[in-house]
Amino acid sequence: MTLGSPKGTPMMTSYPRALTSIVASVSLLAIFLMFASWVLITYPIGSTVQSYFYGGIDHAKEPELSTLVASVTNDKQPSSSLETNNSTVPVSGSQDSAKLEKPADLPTGSDIKEDDGQSMDASATSLQGENAVKSSDITISEKTKDEPAVSSQSGDGSKTNLVDSECDLYHGKWFFDSSGPLYTNNSCPILTQMQNCQGNGRPDKDYENWRWKPSLCELPRFDAKKFLELMRGKTLAFIGDSVARNQMESLLCILWQASIKPLLYHVEVPKNRGSRKMQRWFFRSTNVYIVRIWSSWLVHKTSEAFDFAPTGVDKIHLDAPDEVFMEFIPKFDVVILSSGHWFAKKSVYILNNEIVGGQLWWPDKSQPMKINNIEAFGISVETILTALGTHPNYTGLTVVRSFSPDHYEGGAWNTGGSCTGKVKPALDSELVENGFTNVMHEKQVTGFNRAIKKKTNKSKMRLMDITGVFEYRVDGHPGPYRSPDPNKKTQRGPDGRPPPQDCLHWCMPGPVDTWNEIVLEIIRREFEGSQSSPF
């Protein structure tokens, strides 16, 4: 007795075919869904990602130097006006939540108030320094794009090491690297709009591709995984002005780009644990915090009346560190300091409880000031570094990022200065001497060296001397591309005056990313123990 259908009948052939068809359809659907998910993860749209991660963020106001940009600029109300002396720009805010988790290893502290900037004394730019980095030591590769520069110092180039712990990182060449930047303006959801040059309509992009090469070794491209491994269980804090914010956002943009490609980099998206008290980003897998605290002068500041100085003018106590961040110092493993540009702001200088000078303020012109703003800056550097070097509970690494040069040519920010049209690094013959930058750098180095001699604790101090290196990067600033306003002015007017522009902060991506490659190399040298400390 035959139970099945005869061989060759429809019942024997249709069922297997139907099953095969269903399996094939399901497989194709699964492959399509996997591909679509991969595309969404790998190629996020900046605004979509920002909306997803930052829907509840409080965009707190942050002060901006009117020596750079005196207009009020934010993501929702762009402006190109340069006619106000007090200006603020937005900063990527932090999640303002009553249920914000307090990390066990980092205190929250008191609220940090960020101040409004005022105008720069244009006459200060005429000052000269004696110890500026010589342009003959740092040059631009004039070779064909994509061809690395040859060392500007004597030696056998064939013996160049990839990473040499004794290598001088601050003498070398800029060369064009066609591999491009480490992230894009669309791949970083925390980029401040004023530094989003491509998003603001800048037409050229080559400024993103120039990389720094020390003369006797290679400076590796930033390795996100290596950075987090070296920093495992540690906290890195950026402390200072808006240029510190510029550098912190660069670091986070680099790490964020790595985190959206997990199969390649194995780095997770950081958790925003910040508040109005400080910006904080947490990488759970390695227990790493990236922190930023605003401190415009790094020393104590008050606005109350003092002696013959009235209420309202900032009083800068040059011999007292800024208590706003000093309470956190024992919790930080790496501290990167940024200061200097706010010493062009209207202020009163107090030393040993006595008014000794001021900037854009001095009521009795018949009586000479004891110190000017440049001398005040040098004292402030020595004060804050001495406070860190003698703190009984601080054992971290302090990195002093040297004075960041601006590139206003033909005048100051408010007298026709401009960096419009700069599309590649300057050649030696094109460098414009900036006396104010030179002497501020000199005072900073002097303050650093004096503080080293006073150090009593186990902390380490390193000078990240980028001033001379970045004098060449005239092309790296936002210039007139400071906002997404489609009606902003980007060309000189009929009278020849340039449009309002920012020639101090750095485009992102851009030259500022090199700062963090140097920071990673400094950290590697210290934490891998490959270089003994002379201090």
Short mmCIF file of C-alpha atoms in Angstrom, two decimals:
data_model
loop_
_atom_site.label_atom_id
_atom_site.label_comp_id
_atom_site.label_asym_id
_atom_site.label_seq_id
_atom_site.Cartn_x
_atom_site.Cartn_y
_atom_site.Cartn_z
CA MET A 1 0.00 0.00 0.00
CA THR A 2 1.46 3.32 -1.06
CA LEU A 3 1.01 6.16 1.42
CA GLY A 4 2.72 8.99 -0.55
CA SER A 5 1.78 10.51 -3.83
CA PRO A 6 3.29 9.02 -6.95
CA LYS A 7 6.70 10.33 -7.95
CA GLY A 8 6.42 13.42 -10.13
CA THR A 9 2.99 14.50 -8.90
CA PRO A 10 2.39 18.16 -7.83
CA MET A 11 2.14 17.28 -4.12
CA MET A 12 5.72 16.06 -4.08
CA THR A 13 7.21 19.11 -5.83
CA SER A 14 5.23 22.17 -4.76
CA TYR A 15 5.85 21.93 -1.02
CA PRO A 16 9.67 21.96 -1.15
CA ARG A 17 9.59 24.85 -3.62
CA ALA A 18 7.27 26.90 -1.36
CA LEU A 19 9.48 26.26 1.65
CA THR A 20 12.60 27.26 -0.25
CA SER A 21 10.92 30.48 -1.39
CA ILE A 22 9.95 31.43 2.17
CA VAL A 23 13.43 30.73 3.53
CA ALA A 24 15.02 32.80 0.76
CA SER A 25 12.67 35.74 1.39
CA VAL A 26 13.31 35.74 5.13
CA SER A 27 17.06 35.57 4.54
CA LEU A 28 16.99 38.50 2.14
CA LEU A 29 14.90 40.53 4.57
CA ALA A 30 17.32 39.82 7.42
CA ILE A 31 20.31 40.81 5.27
CA PHE A 32 18.55 44.04 4.26
CA LEU A 33 17.77 44.94 7.91
CA MET A 34 21.36 44.25 8.97
CA PHE A 35 22.70 46.41 6.14
CA ALA A 36 20.31 49.26 6.92
CA SER A 37 21.26 49.18 10.61
CA TRP A 38 24.93 49.26 9.70
CA VAL A 39 24.42 52.29 7.44
CA LEU A 40 22.50 54.19 10.15
CA ILE A 41 25.21 53.51 12.73
CA THR A 42 28.16 54.23 10.44
CA TYR A 43 26.88 57.33 8.67
CA PRO A 44 24.78 59.40 11.09
CA ILE A 45 23.48 62.78 10.06
CA GLY A 46 24.90 65.39 12.42
CA SER A 47 21.65 67.13 13.21
CA THR A 48 19.78 63.88 13.72
CA VAL A 49 22.40 62.48 16.07
CA GLN A 50 22.55 65.76 17.96
CA SER A 51 18.79 65.80 18.36
CA TYR A 52 18.78 62.21 19.54
CA PHE A 53 21.49 62.62 22.17
CA TYR A 54 20.86 66.24 23.15
CA GLY A 55 17.14 66.76 23.14
CA GLY A 56 17.11 67.76 26.82
CA ILE A 57 20.34 69.73 27.01
CA ASP A 58 20.48 73.15 28.58
CA HIS A 59 22.52 75.34 26.23
CA ALA A 60 24.24 77.48 28.83
CA LYS A 61 25.85 80.74 27.80
CA GLU A 62 29.61 80.91 27.72
CA PRO A 63 31.69 84.07 27.52
CA GLU A 64 33.65 84.77 24.41
CA LEU A 65 36.57 87.16 23.96
CA SER A 66 35.61 90.15 21.87
CA THR A 67 39.23 90.14 20.83
CA LEU A 68 38.14 87.19 18.75
CA VAL A 69 34.46 87.58 18.06
CA ALA A 70 32.35 90.30 19.59
CA SER A 71 29.04 89.19 18.17
CA VAL A 72 26.37 87.26 20.02
CA THR A 73 26.15 83.92 18.26
CA ASN A 74 24.08 80.84 18.90
CA ASP A 75 22.61 77.97 16.97
CA LYS A 76 19.13 79.44 16.79
CA GLN A 77 19.88 83.15 16.33
CA PRO A 78 23.06 83.61 14.30
CA SER A 79 24.50 87.08 14.10
CA SER A 80 27.33 88.70 12.20
CA SER A 81 27.41 91.97 14.14
CA LEU A 82 30.72 93.06 15.68
CA GLU A 83 29.48 96.24 17.35
CA THR A 84 29.10 95.09 20.95
CA ASN A 85 31.80 94.91 23.61
CA ASN A 86 30.10 92.16 25.59
CA SER A 87 29.56 88.91 23.79
CA THR A 88 28.61 85.34 24.47
CA VAL A 89 28.52 82.22 22.36
CA PRO A 90 26.76 78.94 22.98
CA VAL A 91 28.52 75.91 24.30
CA SER A 92 27.40 72.35 24.06
CA GLY A 93 25.32 72.13 27.17
CA SER A 94 24.92 69.35 29.68
CA GLN A 95 21.86 67.39 30.56
CA ASP A 96 20.09 69.38 33.24
CA SER A 97 18.34 66.69 35.19
CA ALA A 98 17.39 66.46 38.83
CA LYS A 99 18.19 62.75 38.65
CA LEU A 100 21.71 63.26 37.24
CA GLU A 101 23.94 60.58 38.63
CA LYS A 102 26.86 61.79 40.73
CA PRO A 103 29.98 59.77 39.93
CA ALA A 104 31.51 58.20 43.00
CA ASP A 105 35.00 59.38 42.12
CA LEU A 106 34.33 62.99 41.13
CA PRO A 107 32.65 65.67 43.26
CA THR A 108 30.21 68.15 41.79
CA GLY A 109 31.22 71.32 43.62
CA SER A 110 29.69 74.75 43.29
CA ASP A 111 28.18 76.32 40.21
CA ILE A 112 30.65 77.90 37.83
CA LYS A 113 29.68 81.32 36.54
CA GLU A 114 31.12 82.24 33.18
CA ASP A 115 31.75 85.89 32.43
CA ASP A 116 31.17 88.16 29.46
CA GLY A 117 34.18 89.35 27.48
CA GLN A 118 35.10 92.94 26.73
CA SER A 119 37.27 94.73 24.22
CA MET A 120 41.00 94.29 23.67
CA ASP A 121 43.50 97.09 23.96
CA ALA A 122 44.71 97.28 20.38
CA SER A 123 47.94 98.96 21.48
CA ALA A 124 48.99 95.77 23.24
CA THR A 125 49.71 94.13 19.90
CA SER A 126 52.73 96.38 19.38
CA LEU A 127 54.71 94.75 22.21
CA GLN A 128 57.65 92.55 21.35
CA GLY A 129 58.99 89.41 23.02
CA GLU A 130 62.58 88.26 23.19
CA ASN A 131 62.17 84.50 23.33
CA ALA A 132 59.79 83.80 20.46
CA VAL A 133 60.22 80.53 18.59
CA LYS A 134 62.35 81.17 15.52
CA SER A 135 60.57 80.64 12.22
CA SER A 136 63.70 79.02 10.78
CA ASP A 137 63.07 76.02 13.04
CA ILE A 138 59.53 75.37 11.81
CA THR A 139 58.61 75.29 8.15
CA ILE A 140 55.95 74.20 5.67
CA SER A 141 56.44 71.36 3.24
CA GLU A 142 56.50 72.92 -0.23
CA LYS A 143 56.48 69.51 -1.87
CA THR A 144 53.62 68.00 -3.80
CA LYS A 145 50.52 67.27 -1.77
CA ASP A 146 50.54 63.83 -0.17
CA GLU A 147 54.36 63.85 0.05
CA PRO A 148 55.57 64.11 3.68
CA ALA A 149 57.98 66.87 4.57
CA VAL A 150 61.68 66.21 5.03
CA SER A 151 63.13 67.05 8.43
CA SER A 152 64.17 70.69 8.76
CA GLN A 153 67.03 69.73 11.06
CA SER A 154 70.25 67.93 10.22
CA GLY A 155 70.30 64.16 10.45
CA ASP A 156 69.62 61.01 8.51
CA GLY A 157 65.95 61.06 7.56
CA SER A 158 66.02 57.32 6.94
CA LYS A 159 66.54 56.79 10.67
CA THR A 160 63.35 58.60 11.65
CA ASN A 161 61.49 56.76 14.40
CA LEU A 162 57.71 56.38 14.47
CA VAL A 163 57.59 57.31 18.15
CA ASP A 164 60.70 58.44 19.98
CA SER A 165 60.24 59.42 23.60
CA GLU A 166 63.21 61.79 23.36
CA CYS A 167 62.00 63.42 20.15
CA ASP A 168 61.30 67.18 20.17
CA LEU A 169 57.65 67.48 19.15
CA TYR A 170 57.73 71.22 18.48
CA HIS A 171 60.18 71.61 15.59
CA GLY A 172 59.30 70.26 12.19
CA LYS A 173 57.02 70.84 9.20
CA TRP A 174 53.39 70.89 8.18
CA PHE A 175 52.59 68.52 5.31
CA PHE A 176 49.47 67.75 3.34
CA ASP A 177 47.85 64.41 4.19
CA SER A 178 45.21 63.29 1.71
CA SER A 179 43.80 60.73 4.16
CA GLY A 180 41.82 63.57 5.68
CA PRO A 181 40.75 64.48 9.22
CA LEU A 182 39.85 62.13 12.07
CA TYR A 183 36.18 63.17 12.00
CA THR A 184 33.81 65.42 10.07
CA ASN A 185 31.63 68.31 11.14
CA ASN A 186 28.60 66.03 10.61
CA SER A 187 29.95 63.11 12.64
CA CYS A 188 30.42 65.11 15.86
CA PRO A 189 27.19 66.07 17.66
CA ILE A 190 28.85 68.33 20.26
CA LEU A 191 30.71 70.71 17.96
CA THR A 192 30.13 74.39 18.84
CA GLN A 193 28.55 76.11 15.86
CA MET A 194 31.14 78.89 15.73
CA GLN A 195 33.88 76.33 14.99
CA ASN A 196 31.77 74.37 12.47
CA CYS A 197 33.39 76.04 9.48
CA GLN A 198 32.07 73.63 6.86
CA GLY A 199 28.59 73.78 8.36
CA ASN A 200 28.81 77.58 8.24
CA GLY A 201 29.58 77.62 4.53
CA ARG A 202 33.36 77.80 4.27
CA PRO A 203 34.04 76.80 0.63
CA ASP A 204 37.58 75.33 0.95
CA LYS A 205 38.56 72.17 2.87
CA ASP A 206 42.34 71.71 2.50
CA TYR A 207 42.90 73.26 5.94
CA GLU A 208 41.50 70.01 7.40
CA ASN A 209 44.25 67.89 5.81
CA TRP A 210 47.52 69.47 6.91
CA ARG A 211 49.33 67.43 9.56
CA TRP A 212 52.31 68.15 11.76
CA LYS A 213 55.54 66.16 11.45
CA PRO A 214 58.34 66.64 13.99
CA SER A 215 61.78 66.76 12.36
CA LEU A 216 63.22 63.57 13.85
CA CYS A 217 60.19 61.35 14.34
CA GLU A 218 56.57 60.83 13.35
CA LEU A 219 53.65 62.10 15.41
CA PRO A 220 51.12 59.23 15.15
CA ARG A 221 47.52 59.86 14.22
CA PHE A 222 45.28 59.84 17.27
CA ASP A 223 44.48 56.30 18.44
CA ALA A 224 41.24 56.43 20.42
CA LYS A 225 41.58 52.93 21.84
CA LYS A 226 45.16 53.60 22.99
CA PHE A 227 44.15 56.89 24.58
CA LEU A 228 41.37 55.28 26.63
CA GLU A 229 43.60 52.39 27.67
CA LEU A 230 46.33 54.78 28.87
CA MET A 231 43.69 56.82 30.71
CA ARG A 232 41.88 53.80 32.18
CA GLY A 233 40.35 54.72 35.53
CA LYS A 234 41.56 58.32 35.20
CA THR A 235 40.13 61.80 34.69
CA LEU A 236 41.41 64.37 32.21
CA ALA A 237 40.36 67.98 32.85
CA PHE A 238 40.51 70.95 30.49
CA ILE A 239 40.61 74.11 32.59
CA GLY A 240 40.62 77.62 31.18
CA ASP A 241 38.98 79.84 28.57
CA SER A 242 37.07 79.28 25.32
CA VAL A 243 40.22 77.97 23.63
CA ALA A 244 40.21 75.19 26.25
CA ARG A 245 36.66 74.43 25.18
CA ASN A 246 37.84 74.34 21.56
CA GLN A 247 40.44 71.70 22.44
CA MET A 248 38.10 69.64 24.63
CA GLU A 249 35.49 69.48 21.87
CA SER A 250 38.19 68.39 19.43
CA LEU A 251 39.14 65.49 21.71
CA LEU A 252 35.53 64.43 22.16
CA CYS A 253 34.87 64.70 18.42
CA ILE A 254 37.81 62.38 17.74
CA LEU A 255 36.60 59.88 20.36
CA TRP A 256 32.99 60.19 19.17
CA GLN A 257 33.98 59.40 15.58
CA ALA A 258 35.73 56.29 16.84
CA SER A 259 32.70 55.32 18.91
CA ILE A 260 30.26 55.32 15.96
CA LYS A 261 32.40 52.72 14.21
CA PRO A 262 32.55 50.10 16.98
CA LEU A 263 33.57 47.19 14.75
CA LEU A 264 36.71 49.08 13.77
CA TYR A 265 37.68 50.99 16.91
CA HIS A 266 35.89 49.21 19.78
CA VAL A 267 35.18 52.49 21.60
CA GLU A 268 31.77 53.21 23.07
CA VAL A 269 29.74 56.43 22.90
CA PRO A 270 30.49 58.51 26.03
CA LYS A 271 27.79 59.21 28.59
CA ASN A 272 26.99 62.86 29.28
CA ARG A 273 27.20 63.26 33.06
CA GLY A 274 27.68 66.99 33.02
CA SER A 275 25.68 69.71 34.69
CA ARG A 276 25.87 73.45 35.03
CA LYS A 277 28.67 72.87 37.48
CA MET A 278 31.05 71.38 34.92
CA GLN A 279 31.02 69.50 31.64
CA ARG A 280 31.72 65.79 32.13
CA TRP A 281 31.80 62.89 29.69
CA PHE A 282 32.18 59.32 30.89
CA PHE A 283 33.52 56.26 29.02
CA ARG A 284 32.14 53.34 30.98
CA SER A 285 34.29 50.56 29.53
CA THR A 286 37.51 52.18 30.75
CA ASN A 287 36.08 54.36 33.54
CA VAL A 288 37.53 57.50 31.94
CA TYR A 289 36.18 61.01 32.50
CA ILE A 290 36.75 64.00 30.21
CA VAL A 291 35.99 67.20 32.14
CA ARG A 292 35.92 70.91 31.33
CA ILE A 293 35.80 73.75 33.86
CA TRP A 294 35.59 77.41 32.88
CA SER A 295 38.26 79.68 34.41
CA SER A 296 39.06 82.73 32.32
CA TRP A 297 42.18 83.81 34.26
CA LEU A 298 43.01 80.67 36.29
CA VAL A 299 43.42 82.92 39.35
CA HIS A 300 40.88 84.34 41.79
CA LYS A 301 38.43 86.91 40.42
CA THR A 302 35.85 89.11 42.10
CA SER A 303 33.64 91.98 40.93
CA GLU A 304 32.95 93.67 44.28
CA ALA A 305 34.43 97.08 45.06
CA PHE A 306 38.04 96.98 46.28
CA ASP A 307 39.85 100.07 47.56
CA PHE A 308 39.45 102.70 44.82
CA ALA A 309 38.27 100.17 42.20
CA PRO A 310 34.45 100.29 41.89
CA THR A 311 31.94 97.47 41.70
CA GLY A 312 31.52 95.95 38.27
CA VAL A 313 35.13 95.90 37.09
CA ASP A 314 36.73 92.47 37.39
CA LYS A 315 39.34 92.32 40.17
CA ILE A 316 42.07 89.79 39.39
CA HIS A 317 43.94 88.57 42.46
CA LEU A 318 47.19 87.54 40.82
CA ASP A 319 48.59 85.72 43.86
CA ALA A 320 45.57 83.48 44.57
CA PRO A 321 44.50 80.46 42.46
CA ASP A 322 40.93 80.14 41.24
CA GLU A 323 39.12 78.23 44.00
CA VAL A 324 36.38 77.24 41.55
CA PHE A 325 38.48 74.36 40.25
CA MET A 326 41.14 73.98 42.96
CA GLU A 327 38.72 71.98 45.11
CA PHE A 328 38.59 69.32 42.39
CA ILE A 329 42.33 69.12 41.69
CA PRO A 330 43.05 66.00 43.81
CA LYS A 331 40.53 64.07 41.68
CA PHE A 332 42.24 64.89 38.35
CA ASP A 333 44.97 62.74 36.81
CA VAL A 334 45.70 64.98 33.82
CA VAL A 335 45.08 68.74 33.82
CA ILE A 336 45.40 70.78 30.61
CA LEU A 337 45.55 74.53 31.25
CA SER A 338 44.58 77.25 28.78
CA SER A 339 44.82 80.98 29.53
CA GLY A 340 46.21 84.33 28.43
CA HIS A 341 43.74 85.97 26.07
CA TRP A 342 41.54 87.32 28.84
CA PHE A 343 44.38 89.56 30.01
CA ALA A 344 43.34 91.89 27.19
CA LYS A 345 39.99 92.37 28.94
CA LYS A 346 39.11 95.35 31.14
CA SER A 347 40.26 94.42 34.63
CA VAL A 348 42.03 95.49 37.84
CA TYR A 349 45.16 93.68 39.07
CA ILE A 350 45.59 93.04 42.80
CA LEU A 351 48.80 91.70 44.35
CA ASN A 352 49.50 91.35 48.08
CA ASN A 353 46.10 92.91 48.74
CA GLU A 354 47.07 96.07 46.84
CA ILE A 355 45.90 97.42 43.47
CA VAL A 356 49.01 97.38 41.29
CA GLY A 357 47.66 97.91 37.79
CA GLY A 358 44.87 97.39 35.34
CA GLN A 359 43.94 96.78 31.74
CA LEU A 360 41.72 99.35 30.00
CA TRP A 361 41.21 100.76 33.50
CA TRP A 362 43.36 103.19 35.52
CA PRO A 363 41.67 106.20 37.16
CA ASP A 364 44.76 108.29 37.90
CA LYS A 365 46.77 108.75 34.75
CA SER A 366 49.33 110.83 36.64
CA GLN A 367 50.35 107.79 38.69
CA PRO A 368 52.14 104.97 36.84
CA MET A 369 50.94 101.39 37.20
CA LYS A 370 53.32 98.94 38.82
CA ILE A 371 52.49 96.15 36.36
CA ASN A 372 50.73 95.91 32.98
CA ASN A 373 48.57 93.12 31.60
CA ILE A 374 51.50 91.15 30.17
CA GLU A 375 53.40 91.13 33.46
CA ALA A 376 50.15 90.24 35.21
CA PHE A 377 49.77 87.20 32.94
CA GLY A 378 53.26 85.96 33.83
CA ILE A 379 52.50 86.28 37.55
CA SER A 380 49.21 84.41 37.14
CA VAL A 381 50.95 81.50 35.41
CA GLU A 382 53.48 81.19 38.22
CA THR A 383 50.69 81.42 40.82
CA ILE A 384 48.47 78.66 39.45
CA LEU A 385 51.34 76.29 38.62
CA THR A 386 52.88 76.80 42.05
CA ALA A 387 49.50 76.02 43.62
CA LEU A 388 49.32 72.76 41.66
CA GLY A 389 52.97 71.89 42.27
CA THR A 390 52.68 72.33 46.04
CA HIS A 391 49.17 70.91 46.58
CA PRO A 392 49.59 68.10 49.13
CA ASN A 393 46.95 65.87 47.52
CA TYR A 394 47.68 66.41 43.82
CA THR A 395 49.84 63.82 42.06
CA GLY A 396 48.64 64.29 38.48
CA LEU A 397 50.20 65.44 35.23
CA THR A 398 49.81 69.16 34.43
CA VAL A 399 50.08 70.10 30.76
CA VAL A 400 50.45 73.83 30.10
CA ARG A 401 49.33 74.48 26.54
CA SER A 402 51.27 77.55 25.46
CA PHE A 403 49.69 80.76 24.17
CA SER A 404 47.50 80.11 21.14
CA PRO A 405 48.36 82.63 18.40
CA ASP A 406 45.72 84.67 16.61
CA HIS A 407 46.10 85.75 12.98
CA TYR A 408 44.44 89.14 12.64
CA GLU A 409 46.38 90.86 9.86
CA GLY A 410 46.14 94.51 8.94
CA GLY A 411 44.70 95.49 12.30
CA ALA A 412 43.10 94.15 15.46
CA TRP A 413 39.70 92.47 15.66
CA ASN A 414 37.95 95.87 15.72
CA THR A 415 40.30 97.88 13.50
CA GLY A 416 40.14 95.99 10.22
CA GLY A 417 42.12 92.88 11.15
CA SER A 418 41.40 89.91 8.94
CA CYS A 419 42.29 86.30 8.11
CA THR A 420 39.85 86.10 5.18
CA GLY A 421 41.08 84.15 2.19
CA LYS A 422 43.77 82.15 3.99
CA VAL A 423 43.50 78.63 2.57
CA LYS A 424 46.87 77.03 3.39
CA PRO A 425 49.58 77.32 6.06
CA ALA A 426 51.89 80.30 5.76
CA LEU A 427 55.39 79.97 4.36
CA ASP A 428 58.33 81.47 6.21
CA SER A 429 58.24 84.48 3.90
CA GLU A 430 54.55 85.01 4.66
CA LEU A 431 54.72 85.00 8.46
CA VAL A 432 53.52 88.18 10.12
CA GLU A 433 55.32 89.00 13.36
CA ASN A 434 52.96 89.29 16.32
CA GLY A 435 54.72 91.06 19.17
CA PHE A 436 51.87 90.52 21.62
CA THR A 437 51.91 86.75 21.03
CA ASN A 438 55.69 86.66 21.39
CA VAL A 439 55.84 88.45 24.73
CA MET A 440 52.85 86.59 26.17
CA HIS A 441 54.59 83.33 25.26
CA GLU A 442 57.79 84.56 26.90
CA LYS A 443 56.01 85.47 30.16
CA GLN A 444 54.21 82.12 30.19
CA VAL A 445 57.44 80.16 29.81
CA THR A 446 59.08 82.24 32.53
CA GLY A 447 56.17 81.62 34.91
CA PHE A 448 56.32 77.90 34.12
CA ASN A 449 60.04 77.68 34.86
CA ARG A 450 59.71 79.57 38.14
CA ALA A 451 56.89 77.30 39.29
CA ILE A 452 58.95 74.19 38.50
CA LYS A 453 61.59 75.35 40.96
CA LYS A 454 58.97 75.66 43.71
CA LYS A 455 57.35 72.26 43.18
CA THR A 456 57.22 70.07 46.30
CA ASN A 457 54.70 67.31 45.53
CA LYS A 458 54.83 64.25 43.26
CA SER A 459 52.92 65.81 40.38
CA LYS A 460 54.52 66.38 36.97
CA MET A 461 54.46 69.48 34.75
CA ARG A 462 54.95 69.63 31.00
CA LEU A 463 54.96 72.63 28.67
CA MET A 464 53.09 71.87 25.43
CA ASP A 465 54.82 74.55 23.39
CA ILE A 466 52.58 74.96 20.34
CA THR A 467 52.88 78.74 19.86
CA GLY A 468 55.57 78.74 17.18
CA VAL A 469 54.14 75.66 15.47
CA PHE A 470 50.72 77.26 15.07
CA GLU A 471 51.94 80.67 13.91
CA TYR A 472 51.93 79.02 10.48
CA ARG A 473 48.27 77.98 10.59
CA VAL A 474 46.74 81.22 9.34
CA ASP A 475 44.29 79.05 7.39
CA GLY A 476 42.83 77.26 10.41
CA HIS A 477 40.45 79.90 11.84
CA PRO A 478 36.73 80.34 11.14
CA GLY A 479 37.33 83.84 9.76
CA PRO A 480 33.95 85.15 8.57
CA TYR A 481 32.40 81.65 8.67
CA ARG A 482 31.28 81.91 12.29
CA SER A 483 27.59 81.17 11.91
CA PRO A 484 25.20 79.33 9.57
CA ASP A 485 23.45 82.61 8.71
CA PRO A 486 23.03 82.49 4.90
CA ASN A 487 23.09 86.30 4.77
CA LYS A 488 26.37 86.78 6.64
CA LYS A 489 29.08 88.86 5.02
CA THR A 490 32.13 86.90 3.91
CA GLN A 491 33.82 89.38 1.56
CA ARG A 492 35.26 92.86 1.98
CA GLY A 493 32.81 95.69 1.55
CA PRO A 494 32.98 98.53 -1.01
CA ASP A 495 35.13 100.48 1.45
CA GLY A 496 37.63 97.64 1.63
CA ARG A 497 36.83 96.73 5.23
CA PRO A 498 36.75 92.99 5.99
CA PRO A 499 33.64 91.33 7.39
CA PRO A 500 33.41 90.47 11.12
CA GLN A 501 35.46 87.37 11.78
CA ASP A 502 37.12 85.06 14.27
CA CYS A 503 40.87 84.69 13.74
CA LEU A 504 41.68 83.11 17.11
CA HIS A 505 39.54 80.00 17.60
CA TRP A 506 40.13 77.01 15.34
CA CYS A 507 37.91 75.29 12.79
CA MET A 508 36.81 71.73 13.58
CA PRO A 509 38.03 69.52 12.09
CA GLY A 510 41.23 71.47 11.73
CA PRO A 511 44.63 72.31 13.25
CA VAL A 512 43.33 72.09 16.84
CA ASP A 513 43.10 68.31 16.45
CA THR A 514 46.91 68.23 16.36
CA TRP A 515 46.92 69.53 19.94
CA ASN A 516 45.25 66.32 21.08
CA GLU A 517 47.64 64.15 19.10
CA ILE A 518 50.45 65.87 21.01
CA VAL A 519 48.54 65.42 24.29
CA LEU A 520 48.25 61.70 23.60
CA GLU A 521 51.99 61.49 22.97
CA ILE A 522 52.73 63.38 26.22
CA ILE A 523 50.42 61.02 28.13
CA ARG A 524 52.00 57.98 26.48
CA ARG A 525 55.47 59.10 27.51
CA GLU A 526 54.39 59.63 31.10
CA PHE A 527 52.06 56.69 31.67
CA GLU A 528 54.08 54.09 29.77
CA GLY A 529 57.14 55.14 31.75
CA SER A 530 59.34 55.37 28.66
CA GLN A 531 60.82 58.71 29.65
CA SER A 532 62.23 59.63 33.03
CA SER A 533 61.02 62.88 34.56
CA PRO A 534 63.59 65.64 35.14
CA PHE A 535 61.26 67.44 37.59
#
